[in-house]
mmCIF file of C-alpha atoms and ligand atoms in Angstrom:
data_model
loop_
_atom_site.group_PDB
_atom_site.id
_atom_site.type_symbol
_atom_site.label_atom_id
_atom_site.label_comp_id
_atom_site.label_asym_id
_atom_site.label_seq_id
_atom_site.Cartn_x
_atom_site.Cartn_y
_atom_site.Cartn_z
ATOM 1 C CA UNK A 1 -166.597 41.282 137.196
ATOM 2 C CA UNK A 2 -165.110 43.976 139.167
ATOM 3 C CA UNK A 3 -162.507 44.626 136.986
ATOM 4 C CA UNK A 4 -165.027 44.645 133.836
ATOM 5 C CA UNK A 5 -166.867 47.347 136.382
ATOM 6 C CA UNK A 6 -163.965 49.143 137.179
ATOM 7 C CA UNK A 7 -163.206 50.384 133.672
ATOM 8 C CA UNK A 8 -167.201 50.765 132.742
ATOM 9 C CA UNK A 9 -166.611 53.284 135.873
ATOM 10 C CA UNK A 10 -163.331 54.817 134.316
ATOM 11 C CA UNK A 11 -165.083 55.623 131.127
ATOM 12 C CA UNK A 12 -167.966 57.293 132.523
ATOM 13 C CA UNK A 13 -165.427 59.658 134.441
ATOM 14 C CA UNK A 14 -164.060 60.182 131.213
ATOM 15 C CA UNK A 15 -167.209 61.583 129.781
ATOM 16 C CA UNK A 16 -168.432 58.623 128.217
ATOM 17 C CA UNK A 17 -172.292 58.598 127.952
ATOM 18 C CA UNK A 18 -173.862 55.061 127.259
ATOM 19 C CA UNK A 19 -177.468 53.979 126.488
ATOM 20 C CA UNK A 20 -178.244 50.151 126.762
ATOM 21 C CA UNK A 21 -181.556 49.025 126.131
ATOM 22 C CA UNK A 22 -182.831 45.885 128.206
ATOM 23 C CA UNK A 23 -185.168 43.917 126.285
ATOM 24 C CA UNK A 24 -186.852 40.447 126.478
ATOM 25 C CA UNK A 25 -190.748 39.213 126.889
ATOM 26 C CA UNK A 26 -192.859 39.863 130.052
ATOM 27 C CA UNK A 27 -191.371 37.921 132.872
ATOM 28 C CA UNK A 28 -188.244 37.110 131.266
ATOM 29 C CA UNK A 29 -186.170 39.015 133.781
ATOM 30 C CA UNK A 30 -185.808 42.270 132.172
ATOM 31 C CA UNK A 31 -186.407 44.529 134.853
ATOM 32 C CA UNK A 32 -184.423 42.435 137.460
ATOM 33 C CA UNK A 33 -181.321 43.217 135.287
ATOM 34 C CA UNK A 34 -181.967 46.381 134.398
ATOM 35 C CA UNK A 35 -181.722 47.518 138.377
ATOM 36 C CA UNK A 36 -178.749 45.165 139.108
ATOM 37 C CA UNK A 37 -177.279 47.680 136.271
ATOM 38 C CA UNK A 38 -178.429 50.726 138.359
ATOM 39 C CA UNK A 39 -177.053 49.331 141.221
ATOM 40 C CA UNK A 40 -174.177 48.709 140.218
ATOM 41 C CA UNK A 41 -173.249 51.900 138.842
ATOM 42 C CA UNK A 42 -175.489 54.254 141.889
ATOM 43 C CA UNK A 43 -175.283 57.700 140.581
ATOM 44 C CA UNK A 44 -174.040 57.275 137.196
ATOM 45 C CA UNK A 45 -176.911 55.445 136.268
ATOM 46 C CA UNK A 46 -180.449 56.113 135.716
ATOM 47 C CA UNK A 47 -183.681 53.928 134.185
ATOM 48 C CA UNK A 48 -186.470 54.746 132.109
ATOM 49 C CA UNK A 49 -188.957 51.903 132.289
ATOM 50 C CA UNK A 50 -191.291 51.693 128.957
ATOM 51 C CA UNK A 51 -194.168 51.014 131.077
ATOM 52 C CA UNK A 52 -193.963 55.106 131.898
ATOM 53 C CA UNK A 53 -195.029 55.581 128.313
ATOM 54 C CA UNK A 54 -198.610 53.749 127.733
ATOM 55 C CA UNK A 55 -200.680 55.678 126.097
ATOM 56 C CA UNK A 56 -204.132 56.162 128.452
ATOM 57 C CA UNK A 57 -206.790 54.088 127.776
ATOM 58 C CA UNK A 58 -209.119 54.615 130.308
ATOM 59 C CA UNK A 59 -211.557 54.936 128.061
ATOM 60 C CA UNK A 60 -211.494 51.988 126.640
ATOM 61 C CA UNK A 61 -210.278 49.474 129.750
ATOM 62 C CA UNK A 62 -212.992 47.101 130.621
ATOM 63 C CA UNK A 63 -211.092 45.012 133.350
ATOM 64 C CA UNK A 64 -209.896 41.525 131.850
ATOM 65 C CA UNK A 65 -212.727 41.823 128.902
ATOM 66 C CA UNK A 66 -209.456 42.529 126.568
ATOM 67 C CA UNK A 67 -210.932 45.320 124.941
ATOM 68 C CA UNK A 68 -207.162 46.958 125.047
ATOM 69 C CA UNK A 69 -204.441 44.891 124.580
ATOM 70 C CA UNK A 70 -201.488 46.756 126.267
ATOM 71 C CA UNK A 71 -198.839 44.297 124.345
ATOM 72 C CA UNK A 72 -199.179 46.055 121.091
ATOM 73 C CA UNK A 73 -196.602 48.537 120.062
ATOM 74 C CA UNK A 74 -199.587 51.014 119.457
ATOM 75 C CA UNK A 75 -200.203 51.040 122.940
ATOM 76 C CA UNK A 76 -196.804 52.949 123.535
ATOM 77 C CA UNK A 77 -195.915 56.326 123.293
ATOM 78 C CA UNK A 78 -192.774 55.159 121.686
ATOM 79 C CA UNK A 79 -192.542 58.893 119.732
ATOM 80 C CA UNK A 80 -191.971 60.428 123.735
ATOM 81 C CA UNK A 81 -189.451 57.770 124.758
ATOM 82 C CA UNK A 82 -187.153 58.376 121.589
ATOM 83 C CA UNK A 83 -187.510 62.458 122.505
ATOM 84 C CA UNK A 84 -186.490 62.057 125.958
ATOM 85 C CA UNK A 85 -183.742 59.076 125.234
ATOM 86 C CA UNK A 86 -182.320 61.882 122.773
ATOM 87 C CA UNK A 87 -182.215 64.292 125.958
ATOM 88 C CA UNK A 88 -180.850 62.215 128.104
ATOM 89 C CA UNK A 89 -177.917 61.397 125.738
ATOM 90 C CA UNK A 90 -177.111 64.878 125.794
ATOM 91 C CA UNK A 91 -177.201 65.416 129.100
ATOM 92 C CA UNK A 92 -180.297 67.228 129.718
ATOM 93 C CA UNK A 93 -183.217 66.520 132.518
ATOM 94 C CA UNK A 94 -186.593 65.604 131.670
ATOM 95 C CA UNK A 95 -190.216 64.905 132.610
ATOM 96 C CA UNK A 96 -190.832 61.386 132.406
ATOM 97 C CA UNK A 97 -194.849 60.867 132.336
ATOM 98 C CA UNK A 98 -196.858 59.020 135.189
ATOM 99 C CA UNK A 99 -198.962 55.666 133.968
ATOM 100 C CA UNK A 100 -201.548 54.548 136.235
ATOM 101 C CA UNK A 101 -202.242 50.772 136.278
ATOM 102 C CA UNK A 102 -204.941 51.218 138.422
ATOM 103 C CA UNK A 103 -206.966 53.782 136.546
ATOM 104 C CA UNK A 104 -204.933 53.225 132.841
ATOM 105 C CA UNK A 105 -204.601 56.810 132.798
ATOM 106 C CA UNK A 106 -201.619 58.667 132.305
ATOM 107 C CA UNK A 107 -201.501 61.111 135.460
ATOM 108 C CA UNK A 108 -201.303 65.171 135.038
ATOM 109 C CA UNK A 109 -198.083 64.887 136.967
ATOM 110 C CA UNK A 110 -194.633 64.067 135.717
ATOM 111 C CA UNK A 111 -191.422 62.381 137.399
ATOM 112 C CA UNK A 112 -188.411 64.706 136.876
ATOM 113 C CA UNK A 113 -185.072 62.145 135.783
ATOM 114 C CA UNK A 114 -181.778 63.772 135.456
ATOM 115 C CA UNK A 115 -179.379 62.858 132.963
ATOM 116 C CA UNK A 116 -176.708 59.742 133.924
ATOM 117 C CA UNK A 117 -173.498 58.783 132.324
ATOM 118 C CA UNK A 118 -175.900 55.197 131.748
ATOM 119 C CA UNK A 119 -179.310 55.495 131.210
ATOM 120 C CA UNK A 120 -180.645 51.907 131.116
ATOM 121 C CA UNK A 121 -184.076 51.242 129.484
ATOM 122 C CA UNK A 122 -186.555 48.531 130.338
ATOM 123 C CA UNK A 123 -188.989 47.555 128.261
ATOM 124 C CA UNK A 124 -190.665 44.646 125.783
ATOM 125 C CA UNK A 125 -191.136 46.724 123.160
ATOM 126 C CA UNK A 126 -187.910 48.669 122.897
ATOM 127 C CA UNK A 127 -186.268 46.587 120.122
ATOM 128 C CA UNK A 128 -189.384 46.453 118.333
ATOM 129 C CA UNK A 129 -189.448 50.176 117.736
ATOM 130 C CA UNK A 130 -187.027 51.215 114.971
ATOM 131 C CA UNK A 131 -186.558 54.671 116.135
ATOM 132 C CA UNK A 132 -185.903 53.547 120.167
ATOM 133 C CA UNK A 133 -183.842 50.592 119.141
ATOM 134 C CA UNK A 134 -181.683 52.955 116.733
ATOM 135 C CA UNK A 135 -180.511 54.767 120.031
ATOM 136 C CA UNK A 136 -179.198 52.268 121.665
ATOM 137 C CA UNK A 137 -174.892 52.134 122.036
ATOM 138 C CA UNK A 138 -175.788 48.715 123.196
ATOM 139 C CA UNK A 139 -178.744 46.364 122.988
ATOM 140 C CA UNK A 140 -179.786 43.420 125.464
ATOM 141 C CA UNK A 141 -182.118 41.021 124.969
ATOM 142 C CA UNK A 142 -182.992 38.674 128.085
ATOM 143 C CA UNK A 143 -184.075 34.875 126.744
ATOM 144 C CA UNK A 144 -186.424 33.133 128.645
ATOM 145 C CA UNK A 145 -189.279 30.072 128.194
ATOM 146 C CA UNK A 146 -192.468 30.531 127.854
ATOM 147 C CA UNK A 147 -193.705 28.636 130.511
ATOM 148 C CA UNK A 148 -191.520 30.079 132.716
ATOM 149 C CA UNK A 149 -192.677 33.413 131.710
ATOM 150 C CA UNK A 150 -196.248 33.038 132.289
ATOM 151 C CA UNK A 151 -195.966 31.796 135.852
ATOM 152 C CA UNK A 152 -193.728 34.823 136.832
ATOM 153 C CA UNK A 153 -195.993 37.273 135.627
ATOM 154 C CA UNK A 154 -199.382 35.006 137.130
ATOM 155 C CA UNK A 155 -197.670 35.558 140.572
ATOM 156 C CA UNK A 156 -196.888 39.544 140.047
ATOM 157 C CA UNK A 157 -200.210 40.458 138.631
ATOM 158 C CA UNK A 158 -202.372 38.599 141.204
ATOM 159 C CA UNK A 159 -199.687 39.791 144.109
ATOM 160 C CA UNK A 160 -199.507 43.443 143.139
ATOM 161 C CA UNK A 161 -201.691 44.243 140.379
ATOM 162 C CA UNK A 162 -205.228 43.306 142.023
ATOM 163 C CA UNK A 163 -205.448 40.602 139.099
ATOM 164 C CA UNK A 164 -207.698 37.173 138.302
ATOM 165 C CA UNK A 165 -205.685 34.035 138.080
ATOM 166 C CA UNK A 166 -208.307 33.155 135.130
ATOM 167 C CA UNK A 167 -208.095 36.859 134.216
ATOM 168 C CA UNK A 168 -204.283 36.705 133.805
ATOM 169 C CA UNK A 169 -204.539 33.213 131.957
ATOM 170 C CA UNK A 170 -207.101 34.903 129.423
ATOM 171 C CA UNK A 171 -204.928 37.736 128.562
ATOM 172 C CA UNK A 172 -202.011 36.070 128.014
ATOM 173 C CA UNK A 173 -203.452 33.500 125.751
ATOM 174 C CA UNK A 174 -205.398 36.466 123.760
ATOM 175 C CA UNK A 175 -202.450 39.117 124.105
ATOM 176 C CA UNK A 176 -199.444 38.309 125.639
ATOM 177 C CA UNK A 177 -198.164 35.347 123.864
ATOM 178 C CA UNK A 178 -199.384 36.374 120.050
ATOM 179 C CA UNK A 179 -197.809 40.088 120.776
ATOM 180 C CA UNK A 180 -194.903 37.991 122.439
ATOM 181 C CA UNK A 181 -193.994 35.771 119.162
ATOM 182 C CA UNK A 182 -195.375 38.448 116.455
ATOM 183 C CA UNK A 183 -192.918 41.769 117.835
ATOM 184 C CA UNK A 184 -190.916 40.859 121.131
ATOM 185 C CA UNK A 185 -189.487 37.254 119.925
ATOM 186 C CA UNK A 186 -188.350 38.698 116.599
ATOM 187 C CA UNK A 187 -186.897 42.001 117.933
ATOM 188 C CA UNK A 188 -184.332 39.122 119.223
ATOM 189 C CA UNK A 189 -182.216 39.699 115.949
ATOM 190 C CA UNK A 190 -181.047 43.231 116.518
ATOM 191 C CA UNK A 191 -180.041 42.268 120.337
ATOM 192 C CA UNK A 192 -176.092 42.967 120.400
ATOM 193 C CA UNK A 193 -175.982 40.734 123.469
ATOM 194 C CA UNK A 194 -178.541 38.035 124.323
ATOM 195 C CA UNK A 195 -178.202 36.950 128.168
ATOM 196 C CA UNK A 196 -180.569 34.050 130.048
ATOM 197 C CA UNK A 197 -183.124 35.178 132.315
ATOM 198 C CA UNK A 198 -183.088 32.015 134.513
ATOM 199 C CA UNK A 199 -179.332 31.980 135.327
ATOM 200 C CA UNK A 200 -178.115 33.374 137.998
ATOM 201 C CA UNK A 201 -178.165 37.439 137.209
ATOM 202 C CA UNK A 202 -174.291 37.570 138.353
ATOM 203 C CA UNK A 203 -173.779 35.647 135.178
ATOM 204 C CA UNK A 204 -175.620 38.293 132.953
ATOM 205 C CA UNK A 205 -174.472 41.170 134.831
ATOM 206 C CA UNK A 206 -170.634 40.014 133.965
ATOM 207 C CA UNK A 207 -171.650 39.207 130.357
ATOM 208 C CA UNK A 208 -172.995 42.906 130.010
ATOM 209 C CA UNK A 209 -170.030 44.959 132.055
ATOM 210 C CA UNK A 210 -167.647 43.061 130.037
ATOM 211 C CA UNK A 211 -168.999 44.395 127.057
ATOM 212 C CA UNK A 212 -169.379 48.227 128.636
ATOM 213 C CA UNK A 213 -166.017 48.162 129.957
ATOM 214 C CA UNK A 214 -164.664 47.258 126.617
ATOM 215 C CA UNK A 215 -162.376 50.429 125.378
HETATM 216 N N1 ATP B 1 -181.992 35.339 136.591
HETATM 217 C C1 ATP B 1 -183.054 35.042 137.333
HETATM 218 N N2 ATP B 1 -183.102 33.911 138.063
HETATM 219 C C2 ATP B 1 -184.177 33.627 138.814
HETATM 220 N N3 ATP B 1 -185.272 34.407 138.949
HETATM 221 C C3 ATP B 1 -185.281 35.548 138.259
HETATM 222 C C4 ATP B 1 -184.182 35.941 137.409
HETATM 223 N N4 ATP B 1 -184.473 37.113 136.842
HETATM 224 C C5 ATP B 1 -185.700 37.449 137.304
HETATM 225 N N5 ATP B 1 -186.182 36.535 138.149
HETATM 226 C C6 ATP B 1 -187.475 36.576 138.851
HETATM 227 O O1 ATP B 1 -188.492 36.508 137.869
HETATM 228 C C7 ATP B 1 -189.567 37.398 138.156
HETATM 229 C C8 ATP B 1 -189.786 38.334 136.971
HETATM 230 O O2 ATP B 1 -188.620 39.106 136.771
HETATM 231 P P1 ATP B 1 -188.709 40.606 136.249
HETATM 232 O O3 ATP B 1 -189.713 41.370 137.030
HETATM 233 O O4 ATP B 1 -187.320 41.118 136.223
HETATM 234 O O5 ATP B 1 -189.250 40.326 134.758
HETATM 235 P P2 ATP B 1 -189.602 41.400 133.642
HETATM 236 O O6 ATP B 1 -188.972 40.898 132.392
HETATM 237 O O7 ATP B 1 -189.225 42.746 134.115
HETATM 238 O O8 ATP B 1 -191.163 41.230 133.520
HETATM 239 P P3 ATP B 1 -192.270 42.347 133.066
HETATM 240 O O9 ATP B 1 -192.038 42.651 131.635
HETATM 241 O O10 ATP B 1 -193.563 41.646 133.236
HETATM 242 O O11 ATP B 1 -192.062 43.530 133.951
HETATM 243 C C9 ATP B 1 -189.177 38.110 139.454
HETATM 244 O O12 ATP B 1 -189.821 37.449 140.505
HETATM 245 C C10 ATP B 1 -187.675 37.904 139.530
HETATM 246 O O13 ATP B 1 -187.226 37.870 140.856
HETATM 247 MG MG1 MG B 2 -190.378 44.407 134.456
#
């Protein structure tokens, strides 16, 4: 592995700019990769999570009712993401918006990101969406049961998202698991690299810098 990171490291001094997309359902480990990644690399890497871009629906949250089912590709301001994925592939800053899980609303203020030799994006959704997914030098998808997948996100939303246990059981059922198999399941097949999210994440991280450090 730190030979495979050594020459990721090499090619970033030599100007190379890559963006790899972290995919895989809710739960399935996505984000826990995606910031080994930033780790790894410090200051040549930056994240964009796609949980920056909902849309606000304030207006229309009613607590666990389900009026708004945040696991459609609707919900996402996917048009923003590809505009400031674009950006960041050339090099320039930009504003990335503020989402407010408390509220649902999208925030007046912004969170500046500089550009990074890797910019790493985390997100369900991001192979879904032709135009995001089109961006991508290299495309991860994290694989992970269902079961498993459900009890990691029961824990975080009751833990830090002032959830229900029946609350988070009812929305998965309604939303999560038909958005799950209709758009993040099949988004699978354009994955250039599909890694396990219950392995140990040395394992994944080695699979993915072998493939950056290739030449
Ligand atoms: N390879 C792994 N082995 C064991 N546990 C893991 C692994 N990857 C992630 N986890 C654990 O699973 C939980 C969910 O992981 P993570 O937050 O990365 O999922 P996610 O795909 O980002 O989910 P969400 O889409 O809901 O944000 C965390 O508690 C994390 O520590
Ligand atoms: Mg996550």
């Amino acid at each position: 592995m730190t030979d495979s990171l050594a020459r990721c490291r090499a090619h970033f001094a030599n100007g190379r700019r890559v963006l790899i997309g972290v995919a895989g359902g809710s739960g399935s480990g996505k984000t826990t990769l995606a910031q080994e990644l930033v780790r790894a690399f410090a200051d040549d890497a930056c994240l964009v999570m796609q949980d920056s871009f909902y849309i606000d629906q304030s207006a229309r949250f009613d607590g666990d009712g389900g009026s708004v089912n945040f696991d459609h590709p609707s919900s996402l301001d996917f048009p923003l993401l590809e505009s400031q994925l674009k950006a960041l592939r050339e090099g320039k800053p930009v504003e990335v918006p503020i989402y407010d899980f408390a509220t649902h609303k999208r925030l007046t203020r912004t969170d500046p990101l500089a550009a990074r030799p890797l910019v790493v994006v985390d997100g369900t959704l991001i192979l879904d969406a032709a135009n995001v997914r089109d961006l991508f030098d290299v495309a991860v998808f994290v694989e992970c049961e269902e079961d498993v997948r459900f009890n990691r996100r029961l824990e975080r939303d009751v833990r830090e998202r002032g959830r229900t246990p029946d609350g988070v059981h009812k929305q998965f059922h309604r939303q999560v698991k038909p958005m799950h198999d209709a758009f993040v399941e099949p988004s699978k097949q354009h994955a250039h690299l599909r890694v396990s999210g219950t392995e140990p994440i040395d394992v994944s991280m080695a699979t993915v810098l072998e493939l950056l450090g290739r030449p």
